[in-house]
Amino acid sequence: MTKKKSTKDLKTENLTQQLGSMELLGEVVTLGSRSASAHKYVDVLTALTEANLDTKVARAFLPSQAFGRACRKLADERVIDILSNEKDFITFQFSTRHLVTNESEGEDEIEYRKETKVILTKETGEIYCKDEAIKQQAQSELERCMEERTTTDITRIVMSLFDKNADLMPIPGATGVYYVPKEHSLFLLQITSFLERLGRKPFSFPIHSGTQIGDRS
């Protein structure tokens, strides 16, 4: 005995048939949820390859670029300044903050004291520092940043791919929501595949002709 379809199921089936008979104009998309976790560089390259996308958009970081990110973590406990930026090396000064009392004014103030110097080799990423503990910490952070790609990096990669291959039009008043014309539907499937392989959840909604809202869109 065939189960009788509910009113809701019938309405859904009818709507699906109607949309299927309409011409597709394009799709409204989001680029997926932004998780707090980062991705390994090799995993990003693999996801691009498996989605048949250009891997050149995910460029490897130079040591100087990665160390700039590493400094954000290293600076949690200190102040980091560039002393010199030469052809092969960048020299940083690490300073610590100290709360001291200005005896002449009778008030507390912040004083910065030199902790050590850190020299970064631009080509190899090798670090020189007399303080072995800081050297190891800086080297570890540099290596992490060389291999890590944040969610912002992934968004930049997607935007770069769209710039080269398809139209991506922002929806006014909707942050992170875009319109992609129908001629780029196959490319959008590639982008979706790439993002899903990295654990993101992109969403798309088709816009059809034959409806007042669809035609106006």
Coordinates of C-alpha atoms in Angstrom, one line a residue:
M1 CA 0.0 0.0 0.0
T2 CA 1.4 3.3 -1.1
K3 CA 1.8 5.9 1.7
K4 CA -0.2 9.0 1.1
K5 CA 1.9 12.1 0.7
S6 CA 1.4 14.9 3.2
T7 CA 0.3 18.4 2.1
K8 CA 3.8 19.6 3.0
D9 CA 5.5 16.9 0.8
L10 CA 3.1 17.7 -2.1
K11 CA 3.9 21.5 -1.8
T12 CA 7.6 20.8 -1.7
E13 CA 7.4 18.5 -4.7
N14 CA 5.3 21.0 -6.7
L15 CA 7.7 23.8 -5.9
T16 CA 10.7 21.7 -6.9
Q17 CA 9.1 21.0 -10.3
Q18 CA 8.3 24.6 -10.8
L19 CA 11.8 25.7 -10.0
G20 CA 13.2 23.0 -12.3
S21 CA 11.2 24.3 -15.2
M22 CA 12.5 27.9 -14.7
E23 CA 15.7 29.3 -16.2
L24 CA 18.6 29.6 -13.7
L25 CA 19.9 33.2 -13.5
G26 CA 22.6 32.6 -10.9
E27 CA 23.2 31.7 -7.3
V28 CA 23.4 33.5 -4.0
V29 CA 26.3 32.1 -2.1
T30 CA 28.3 32.4 1.2
L31 CA 31.9 31.2 1.5
G32 CA 31.2 29.0 4.5
S33 CA 31.5 29.3 8.3
R34 CA 34.7 30.6 9.8
S35 CA 36.0 28.1 12.2
A36 CA 38.6 29.0 14.8
S37 CA 41.0 26.3 13.6
A38 CA 43.7 26.9 11.0
H39 CA 44.8 24.6 8.2
K40 CA 48.1 23.1 7.2
Y41 CA 49.6 24.6 4.0
V42 CA 49.9 21.1 2.5
D43 CA 46.2 20.4 3.2
V44 CA 45.2 23.6 1.4
L45 CA 47.3 22.6 -1.6
T46 CA 45.7 19.1 -1.6
A47 CA 42.2 20.6 -1.4
L48 CA 42.9 22.9 -4.3
T49 CA 44.3 20.0 -6.4
E50 CA 41.4 17.7 -5.7
A51 CA 39.0 20.5 -6.6
N52 CA 40.9 21.0 -9.9
L53 CA 41.8 24.6 -8.9
D54 CA 45.0 26.6 -9.4
T55 CA 47.4 25.9 -6.5
K56 CA 49.5 28.9 -7.3
V57 CA 47.0 31.1 -5.4
A58 CA 48.2 29.5 -2.2
R59 CA 51.7 30.8 -2.2
A60 CA 54.3 29.7 0.3
F61 CA 55.2 32.3 2.9
L62 CA 58.7 33.9 3.0
P63 CA 60.3 33.6 6.4
S64 CA 60.0 37.4 6.9
Q65 CA 56.2 37.2 6.2
A66 CA 55.8 34.3 8.6
F67 CA 57.9 35.9 11.3
G68 CA 55.7 39.0 11.2
R69 CA 52.8 36.7 12.2
A70 CA 54.9 34.9 14.8
C71 CA 55.7 38.3 16.4
R72 CA 52.0 38.7 17.3
K73 CA 52.4 35.7 19.6
L74 CA 55.8 36.5 20.8
A75 CA 54.8 40.1 21.6
D76 CA 52.2 38.9 24.2
E77 CA 55.0 39.2 26.8
R78 CA 57.2 41.9 25.3
V79 CA 57.6 44.7 22.8
I80 CA 59.3 43.8 19.4
D81 CA 61.0 46.5 17.3
I82 CA 62.9 46.3 14.0
L83 CA 66.4 47.6 14.5
S84 CA 67.6 47.0 10.9
N85 CA 66.3 45.5 7.7
E86 CA 69.2 44.5 5.4
K87 CA 69.4 42.4 2.3
D88 CA 69.8 39.1 4.0
F89 CA 68.9 39.7 7.6
I90 CA 66.3 41.5 9.8
T91 CA 67.4 42.4 13.3
F92 CA 64.8 42.7 16.0
Q93 CA 65.1 44.0 19.6
F94 CA 62.9 42.3 22.2
S95 CA 62.1 44.5 25.2
T96 CA 60.2 43.8 28.4
R97 CA 57.8 46.2 30.2
H98 CA 58.4 47.1 33.8
L99 CA 56.3 49.1 36.2
V100 CA 58.5 51.5 38.1
T101 CA 58.1 54.5 40.3
N102 CA 59.4 57.8 39.1
E103 CA 60.9 59.1 42.3
S104 CA 61.1 62.7 41.1
E105 CA 57.4 62.8 40.2
G106 CA 56.2 60.3 42.7
E107 CA 54.1 58.4 40.1
D108 CA 54.3 55.0 38.5
E109 CA 55.3 54.7 34.9
I110 CA 56.1 52.0 32.3
E111 CA 59.8 51.4 31.5
Y112 CA 61.1 49.3 28.7
R113 CA 64.2 47.3 29.1
K114 CA 66.2 45.5 26.4
E115 CA 65.7 41.8 26.7
T116 CA 67.8 40.5 23.7
K117 CA 68.3 40.8 20.0
V118 CA 66.9 38.3 17.4
I119 CA 68.3 38.1 13.9
L120 CA 66.2 36.4 11.2
T121 CA 67.8 35.1 8.0
K122 CA 65.4 36.1 5.2
E123 CA 66.2 33.2 2.8
T124 CA 66.4 30.2 5.2
G125 CA 64.4 31.4 8.2
E126 CA 67.2 30.5 10.5
I127 CA 67.2 32.5 13.8
Y128 CA 70.2 33.7 15.8
C129 CA 69.8 34.8 19.4
K130 CA 72.1 34.7 22.5
D131 CA 69.1 33.8 24.7
E132 CA 68.6 30.1 23.8
A133 CA 65.0 30.0 25.3
I134 CA 63.8 32.9 23.2
K135 CA 65.6 31.5 20.2
Q136 CA 63.7 28.2 20.5
Q137 CA 60.4 29.9 21.1
A138 CA 60.9 32.2 18.1
Q139 CA 62.0 29.4 15.8
S140 CA 59.0 27.3 16.9
E141 CA 56.5 30.1 16.2
L142 CA 58.2 30.8 12.9
E143 CA 57.9 27.2 11.7
R144 CA 54.2 27.1 12.9
C145 CA 53.4 30.3 10.9
M146 CA 55.2 29.0 7.8
E147 CA 52.9 26.0 7.6
E148 CA 49.6 27.4 9.0
R149 CA 46.9 29.1 7.0
T150 CA 44.1 30.9 8.8
T151 CA 40.5 31.3 7.8
T152 CA 41.3 34.8 6.5
D153 CA 44.0 33.2 4.2
I154 CA 41.4 30.8 2.8
T155 CA 39.0 33.6 2.1
R156 CA 41.8 35.5 0.3
I157 CA 42.5 32.4 -1.8
V158 CA 38.9 32.1 -2.8
M159 CA 38.6 35.8 -3.7
S160 CA 41.8 35.5 -5.8
L161 CA 40.3 32.5 -7.7
F162 CA 37.1 34.4 -8.4
D163 CA 39.1 37.4 -9.6
K164 CA 40.8 35.3 -12.1
N165 CA 37.9 33.0 -13.2
A166 CA 34.4 34.3 -12.4
D167 CA 32.2 37.2 -11.3
L168 CA 31.5 37.5 -7.6
M169 CA 29.1 40.3 -6.8
P170 CA 28.5 41.3 -3.1
I171 CA 24.9 41.6 -2.0
P172 CA 24.3 45.1 -0.7
G173 CA 23.7 45.1 3.0
A174 CA 24.6 41.5 3.5
T175 CA 28.1 40.8 4.9
G176 CA 29.8 37.8 3.3
V177 CA 26.9 37.1 0.8
Y178 CA 27.5 37.2 -2.9
Y179 CA 25.7 36.6 -6.2
V180 CA 27.4 34.4 -8.9
P181 CA 25.9 34.5 -12.5
K182 CA 24.8 31.1 -13.9
E183 CA 27.7 30.9 -16.4
H184 CA 30.0 30.3 -13.5
S185 CA 28.0 27.5 -11.9
L186 CA 30.6 24.8 -12.6
F187 CA 33.4 27.0 -11.2
L188 CA 31.2 27.6 -8.1
L189 CA 31.0 23.8 -7.7
Q190 CA 34.8 23.6 -7.7
I191 CA 35.0 26.4 -5.0
T192 CA 32.4 24.6 -2.9
S193 CA 34.4 21.3 -3.2
F194 CA 37.6 23.1 -2.1
L195 CA 35.9 24.7 0.9
E196 CA 34.2 21.5 2.0
R197 CA 37.5 19.6 2.0
L198 CA 38.8 22.1 4.5
G199 CA 35.8 21.6 6.8
R200 CA 33.9 24.8 5.8
K201 CA 30.2 24.8 5.0
P202 CA 29.5 27.0 2.0
F203 CA 25.8 27.6 1.1
S204 CA 24.2 28.5 -2.2
F205 CA 20.7 29.3 -3.2
P206 CA 19.6 29.4 -6.8
I207 CA 17.9 32.4 -8.3
H208 CA 15.4 31.6 -11.2
S209 CA 13.7 33.7 -13.7
G210 CA 9.9 33.6 -13.9
T211 CA 9.4 35.0 -10.4
Q212 CA 9.0 38.6 -9.4
I213 CA 11.9 38.5 -6.9
G214 CA 14.1 36.4 -9.2
D215 CA 13.6 38.7 -12.2
R216 CA 14.2 41.8 -10.1
S217 CA 17.4 40.2 -8.6

